[in-house]
């Protein structure tokens, strides 16, 4: 593995009985790079994330750089309306001691919240009372608490309005620039891919294209990835 490589994947395949969810996928991610993963529904994007996180049995090789810290932002977190957990308590789930957390740990709360455009006034609020946009910001702040080297984002703006989507991706980009955090991003929005990703991996159970967006995203590769009907349009909330 090269010194600047934080993740190397070789010939990764996932099989569910007779069904091949992924076939022979290979790529690498360098420190500070943003890799966008695109493809239609059912292409294996979330299966790939689960494999990278060690949650999905697979063949092939997933090699993380020694000592690398990985953060994960899910597409959404469903919290029951009566769940008795506040934002502060949610953050403390990452602490080595929940009831008596180290001051050095809790001191990070304000900084991470500011990074996503929130103040510490949100800490006592119940998670279930947050709006969709606030919840996505909290999930990103939570993932950033221990300053991961790599951040995995599974469609973090699905279901939010288009104005908020733009500001959220701007925040994520600032994290990449300021901290040198590598990003692996699942997205259906090609505008986001062109604007923020240095490389793109096109999936439809196998790799259909790979490289800088401006070089590899064209009519031919999009047809191979999404089919002749065209690529999937991202659905925004209202």
PDB file of N, CA and C in Angstrom, residues 8-56:
ATOM      1  N   UNK A   8      -7.483   0.514   0.321  1.00  0.00           N
ATOM      2  CA  UNK A   8      -7.285  -0.182  -0.957  1.00  0.00           C
ATOM      3  C   UNK A   8      -8.211  -1.393  -1.002  1.00  0.00           C
ATOM      4  N   UNK A   9      -9.003  -1.482  -2.040  1.00  0.00           N
ATOM      5  CA  UNK A   9      -9.954  -2.573  -2.221  1.00  0.00           C
ATOM      6  C   UNK A   9      -9.578  -3.337  -3.476  1.00  0.00           C
ATOM      7  N   UNK A  10      -9.465  -4.664  -3.347  1.00  0.00           N
ATOM      8  CA  UNK A  10      -9.071  -5.481  -4.490  1.00  0.00           C
ATOM      9  C   UNK A  10     -10.063  -6.620  -4.689  1.00  0.00           C
ATOM     10  N   UNK A  11     -10.642  -6.670  -5.867  1.00  0.00           N
ATOM     11  CA  UNK A  11     -11.484  -7.791  -6.308  1.00  0.00           C
ATOM     12  C   UNK A  11     -12.566  -8.141  -5.298  1.00  0.00           C
ATOM     13  N   UNK A  12     -13.227  -7.129  -4.765  1.00  0.00           N
ATOM     14  CA  UNK A  12     -14.273  -7.360  -3.763  1.00  0.00           C
ATOM     15  C   UNK A  12     -15.549  -7.857  -4.448  1.00  0.00           C
ATOM     16  N   UNK A  13     -16.062  -8.962  -3.944  1.00  0.00           N
ATOM     17  CA  UNK A  13     -17.316  -9.528  -4.453  1.00  0.00           C
ATOM     18  C   UNK A  13     -18.198  -9.930  -3.280  1.00  0.00           C
ATOM     19  N   UNK A  14     -19.510  -9.773  -3.457  1.00  0.00           N
ATOM     20  CA  UNK A  14     -20.485 -10.159  -2.431  1.00  0.00           C
ATOM     21  C   UNK A  14     -21.568 -10.979  -3.115  1.00  0.00           C
ATOM     22  N   UNK A  15     -21.840 -12.147  -2.538  1.00  0.00           N
ATOM     23  CA  UNK A  15     -22.814 -13.077  -3.101  1.00  0.00           C
ATOM     24  C   UNK A  15     -23.893 -13.359  -2.066  1.00  0.00           C
ATOM     25  N   UNK A  16     -25.159 -13.262  -2.468  1.00  0.00           N
ATOM     26  CA  UNK A  16     -26.279 -13.668  -1.630  1.00  0.00           C
ATOM     27  C   UNK A  16     -26.921 -14.876  -2.303  1.00  0.00           C
ATOM     28  N   UNK A  17     -26.496 -16.074  -1.919  1.00  0.00           N
ATOM     29  CA  UNK A  17     -26.971 -17.276  -2.600  1.00  0.00           C
ATOM     30  C   UNK A  17     -26.527 -17.244  -4.045  1.00  0.00           C
ATOM     31  N   UNK A  18     -27.483 -17.335  -4.963  1.00  0.00           N
ATOM     32  CA  UNK A  18     -27.156 -17.305  -6.383  1.00  0.00           C
ATOM     33  C   UNK A  18     -27.055 -15.881  -6.927  1.00  0.00           C
ATOM     34  N   UNK A  19     -27.374 -14.891  -6.093  1.00  0.00           N
ATOM     35  CA  UNK A  19     -27.399 -13.499  -6.545  1.00  0.00           C
ATOM     36  C   UNK A  19     -26.081 -12.806  -6.244  1.00  0.00           C
ATOM     37  N   UNK A  20     -25.451 -12.227  -7.270  1.00  0.00           N
ATOM     38  CA  UNK A  20     -24.204 -11.485  -7.097  1.00  0.00           C
ATOM     39  C   UNK A  20     -24.519 -10.014  -6.868  1.00  0.00           C
ATOM     40  N   UNK A  21     -24.311  -9.535  -5.636  1.00  0.00           N
ATOM     41  CA  UNK A  21     -24.574  -8.129  -5.315  1.00  0.00           C
ATOM     42  C   UNK A  21     -23.448  -7.234  -5.804  1.00  0.00           C
ATOM     43  N   UNK A  22     -22.215  -7.742  -5.740  1.00  0.00           N
ATOM     44  CA  UNK A  22     -21.039  -7.028  -6.244  1.00  0.00           C
ATOM     45  C   UNK A  22     -20.097  -8.042  -6.879  1.00  0.00           C
ATOM     46  N   UNK A  23     -19.442  -7.611  -7.980  1.00  0.00           N
ATOM     47  CA  UNK A  23     -18.538  -8.520  -8.666  1.00  0.00           C
ATOM     48  C   UNK A  23     -17.206  -7.821  -8.968  1.00  0.00           C
ATOM     49  N   UNK A  24     -16.144  -8.280  -8.327  1.00  0.00           N
ATOM     50  CA  UNK A  24     -14.777  -7.900  -8.691  1.00  0.00           C
ATOM     51  C   UNK A  24     -14.570  -6.383  -8.709  1.00  0.00           C
ATOM     52  N   UNK A  25     -14.896  -5.719  -7.597  1.00  0.00           N
ATOM     53  CA  UNK A  25     -14.744  -4.264  -7.492  1.00  0.00           C
ATOM     54  C   UNK A  25     -13.390  -3.936  -6.874  1.00  0.00           C
ATOM     55  N   UNK A  26     -12.638  -3.065  -7.527  1.00  0.00           N
ATOM     56  CA  UNK A  26     -11.326  -2.646  -7.040  1.00  0.00           C
ATOM     57  C   UNK A  26     -11.194  -1.129  -7.142  1.00  0.00           C
ATOM     58  N   UNK A  27     -10.630  -0.512  -6.112  1.00  0.00           N
ATOM     59  CA  UNK A  27     -10.355   0.927  -6.130  1.00  0.00           C
ATOM     60  C   UNK A  27      -9.476   1.270  -4.936  1.00  0.00           C
ATOM     61  N   UNK A  28      -8.974   2.502  -4.929  1.00  0.00           N
ATOM     62  CA  UNK A  28      -8.217   2.986  -3.779  1.00  0.00           C
ATOM     63  C   UNK A  28      -8.625   4.416  -3.466  1.00  0.00           C
ATOM     64  N   UNK A  29      -8.420   4.820  -2.218  1.00  0.00           N
ATOM     65  CA  UNK A  29      -8.724   6.173  -1.771  1.00  0.00           C
ATOM     66  C   UNK A  29      -7.474   6.733  -1.110  1.00  0.00           C
ATOM     67  N   UNK A  30      -7.087   7.928  -1.516  1.00  0.00           N
ATOM     68  CA  UNK A  30      -5.909   8.583  -0.957  1.00  0.00           C
ATOM     69  C   UNK A  30      -6.314   9.584   0.118  1.00  0.00           C
ATOM     70  N   UNK A  31      -5.384   9.879   1.001  1.00  0.00           N
ATOM     71  CA  UNK A  31      -5.633  10.815   2.099  1.00  0.00           C
ATOM     72  C   UNK A  31      -6.097  12.161   1.540  1.00  0.00           C
ATOM     73  N   UNK A  32      -7.184  12.678   2.107  1.00  0.00           N
ATOM     74  CA  UNK A  32      -7.698  13.976   1.701  1.00  0.00           C
ATOM     75  C   UNK A  32      -8.505  13.980   0.424  1.00  0.00           C
ATOM     76  N   UNK A  33      -8.708  12.820  -0.195  1.00  0.00           N
ATOM     77  CA  UNK A  33      -9.427  12.727  -1.463  1.00  0.00           C
ATOM     78  C   UNK A  33     -10.918  12.515  -1.215  1.00  0.00           C
ATOM     79  N   UNK A  34     -11.741  12.999  -2.151  1.00  0.00           N
ATOM     80  CA  UNK A  34     -13.176  12.719  -2.114  1.00  0.00           C
ATOM     81  C   UNK A  34     -13.522  11.778  -3.263  1.00  0.00           C
ATOM     82  N   UNK A  35     -14.009  10.586  -2.918  1.00  0.00           N
ATOM     83  CA  UNK A  35     -14.449   9.603  -3.903  1.00  0.00           C
ATOM     84  C   UNK A  35     -15.962   9.507  -3.848  1.00  0.00           C
ATOM     85  N   UNK A  36     -16.622   9.757  -4.976  1.00  0.00           N
ATOM     86  CA  UNK A  36     -18.076   9.616  -5.063  1.00  0.00           C
ATOM     87  C   UNK A  36     -18.413   8.267  -5.683  1.00  0.00           C
ATOM     88  N   UNK A  37     -19.398   7.588  -5.105  1.00  0.00           N
ATOM     89  CA  UNK A  37     -19.869   6.308  -5.630  1.00  0.00           C
ATOM     90  C   UNK A  37     -21.284   6.530  -6.154  1.00  0.00           C
ATOM     91  N   UNK A  38     -21.481   6.267  -7.440  1.00  0.00           N
ATOM     92  CA  UNK A  38     -22.786   6.479  -8.059  1.00  0.00           C
ATOM     93  C   UNK A  38     -23.291   5.178  -8.671  1.00  0.00           C
ATOM     94  N   UNK A  39     -24.584   5.125  -8.919  1.00  0.00           N
ATOM     95  CA  UNK A  39     -25.191   3.958  -9.544  1.00  0.00           C
ATOM     96  C   UNK A  39     -26.662   3.904  -9.215  1.00  0.00           C
ATOM     97  N   UNK A  40     -27.433   3.121  -9.944  1.00  0.00           N
ATOM     98  CA  UNK A  40     -28.875   3.039  -9.705  1.00  0.00           C
ATOM     99  C   UNK A  40     -29.200   2.320  -8.407  1.00  0.00           C
ATOM    100  N   UNK A  41     -30.453   2.393  -7.992  1.00  0.00           N
ATOM    101  CA  UNK A  41     -30.888   1.618  -6.829  1.00  0.00           C
ATOM    102  C   UNK A  41     -30.629   0.134  -7.086  1.00  0.00           C
ATOM    103  N   UNK A  42     -30.125  -0.563  -6.064  1.00  0.00           N
ATOM    104  CA  UNK A  42     -29.824  -1.982  -6.210  1.00  0.00           C
ATOM    105  C   UNK A  42     -28.488  -2.265  -6.855  1.00  0.00           C
ATOM    106  N   UNK A  43     -27.659  -1.222  -7.049  1.00  0.00           N
ATOM    107  CA  UNK A  43     -26.366  -1.405  -7.711  1.00  0.00           C
ATOM    108  C   UNK A  43     -25.309  -1.996  -6.792  1.00  0.00           C
ATOM    109  N   UNK A  44     -25.561  -1.998  -5.465  1.00  0.00           N
ATOM    110  CA  UNK A  44     -24.586  -2.548  -4.523  1.00  0.00           C
ATOM    111  C   UNK A  44     -23.825  -1.490  -3.745  1.00  0.00           C
ATOM    112  N   UNK A  45     -24.260  -0.243  -3.787  1.00  0.00           N
ATOM    113  CA  UNK A  45     -23.523   0.839  -3.127  1.00  0.00           C
ATOM    114  C   UNK A  45     -23.505   0.670  -1.610  1.00  0.00           C
ATOM    115  N   UNK A  46     -24.677   0.447  -1.016  1.00  0.00           N
ATOM    116  CA  UNK A  46     -24.726   0.264   0.443  1.00  0.00           C
ATOM    117  C   UNK A  46     -24.076  -1.059   0.846  1.00  0.00           C
ATOM    118  N   UNK A  47     -24.203  -2.083   0.016  1.00  0.00           N
ATOM    119  CA  UNK A  47     -23.509  -3.356   0.276  1.00  0.00           C
ATOM    120  C   UNK A  47     -22.006  -3.124   0.309  1.00  0.00           C
ATOM    121  N   UNK A  48     -21.513  -2.280  -0.579  1.00  0.00           N
ATOM    122  CA  UNK A  48     -20.092  -1.950  -0.582  1.00  0.00           C
ATOM    123  C   UNK A  48     -19.701  -1.262   0.721  1.00  0.00           C
ATOM    124  N   UNK A  49     -20.492  -0.289   1.174  1.00  0.00           N
ATOM    125  CA  UNK A  49     -20.198   0.384   2.437  1.00  0.00           C
ATOM    126  C   UNK A  49     -20.171  -0.611   3.593  1.00  0.00           C
ATOM    127  N   UNK A  50     -21.141  -1.499   3.631  1.00  0.00           N
ATOM    128  CA  UNK A  50     -21.181  -2.493   4.706  1.00  0.00           C
ATOM    129  C   UNK A  50     -19.950  -3.389   4.672  1.00  0.00           C
ATOM    130  N   UNK A  51     -19.465  -3.700   3.488  1.00  0.00           N
ATOM    131  CA  UNK A  51     -18.251  -4.505   3.350  1.00  0.00           C
ATOM    132  C   UNK A  51     -17.033  -3.735   3.859  1.00  0.00           C
ATOM    133  N   UNK A  52     -16.949  -2.439   3.525  1.00  0.00           N
ATOM    134  CA  UNK A  52     -15.833  -1.618   3.981  1.00  0.00           C
ATOM    135  C   UNK A  52     -15.807  -1.506   5.501  1.00  0.00           C
ATOM    136  N   UNK A  53     -16.997  -1.490   6.118  1.00  0.00           N
ATOM    137  CA  UNK A  53     -17.100  -1.355   7.574  1.00  0.00           C
ATOM    138  C   UNK A  53     -16.979  -2.687   8.302  1.00  0.00           C
ATOM    139  N   UNK A  54     -16.803  -3.781   7.554  1.00  0.00           N
ATOM    140  CA  UNK A  54     -16.663  -5.093   8.171  1.00  0.00           C
ATOM    141  C   UNK A  54     -17.962  -5.706   8.610  1.00  0.00           C
ATOM    142  N   UNK A  55     -19.088  -5.215   8.070  1.00  0.00           N
ATOM    143  CA  UNK A  55     -20.406  -5.702   8.469  1.00  0.00           C
ATOM    144  C   UNK A  55     -20.994  -6.702   7.485  1.00  0.00           C
ATOM    145  N   UNK A  56     -20.346  -6.887   6.337  1.00  0.00           N
ATOM    146  CA  UNK A  56     -20.871  -7.749   5.295  1.00  0.00           C
ATOM    147  C   UNK A  56     -19.799  -8.749   4.844  1.00  0.00           C
TER     148      UNK A  56
END
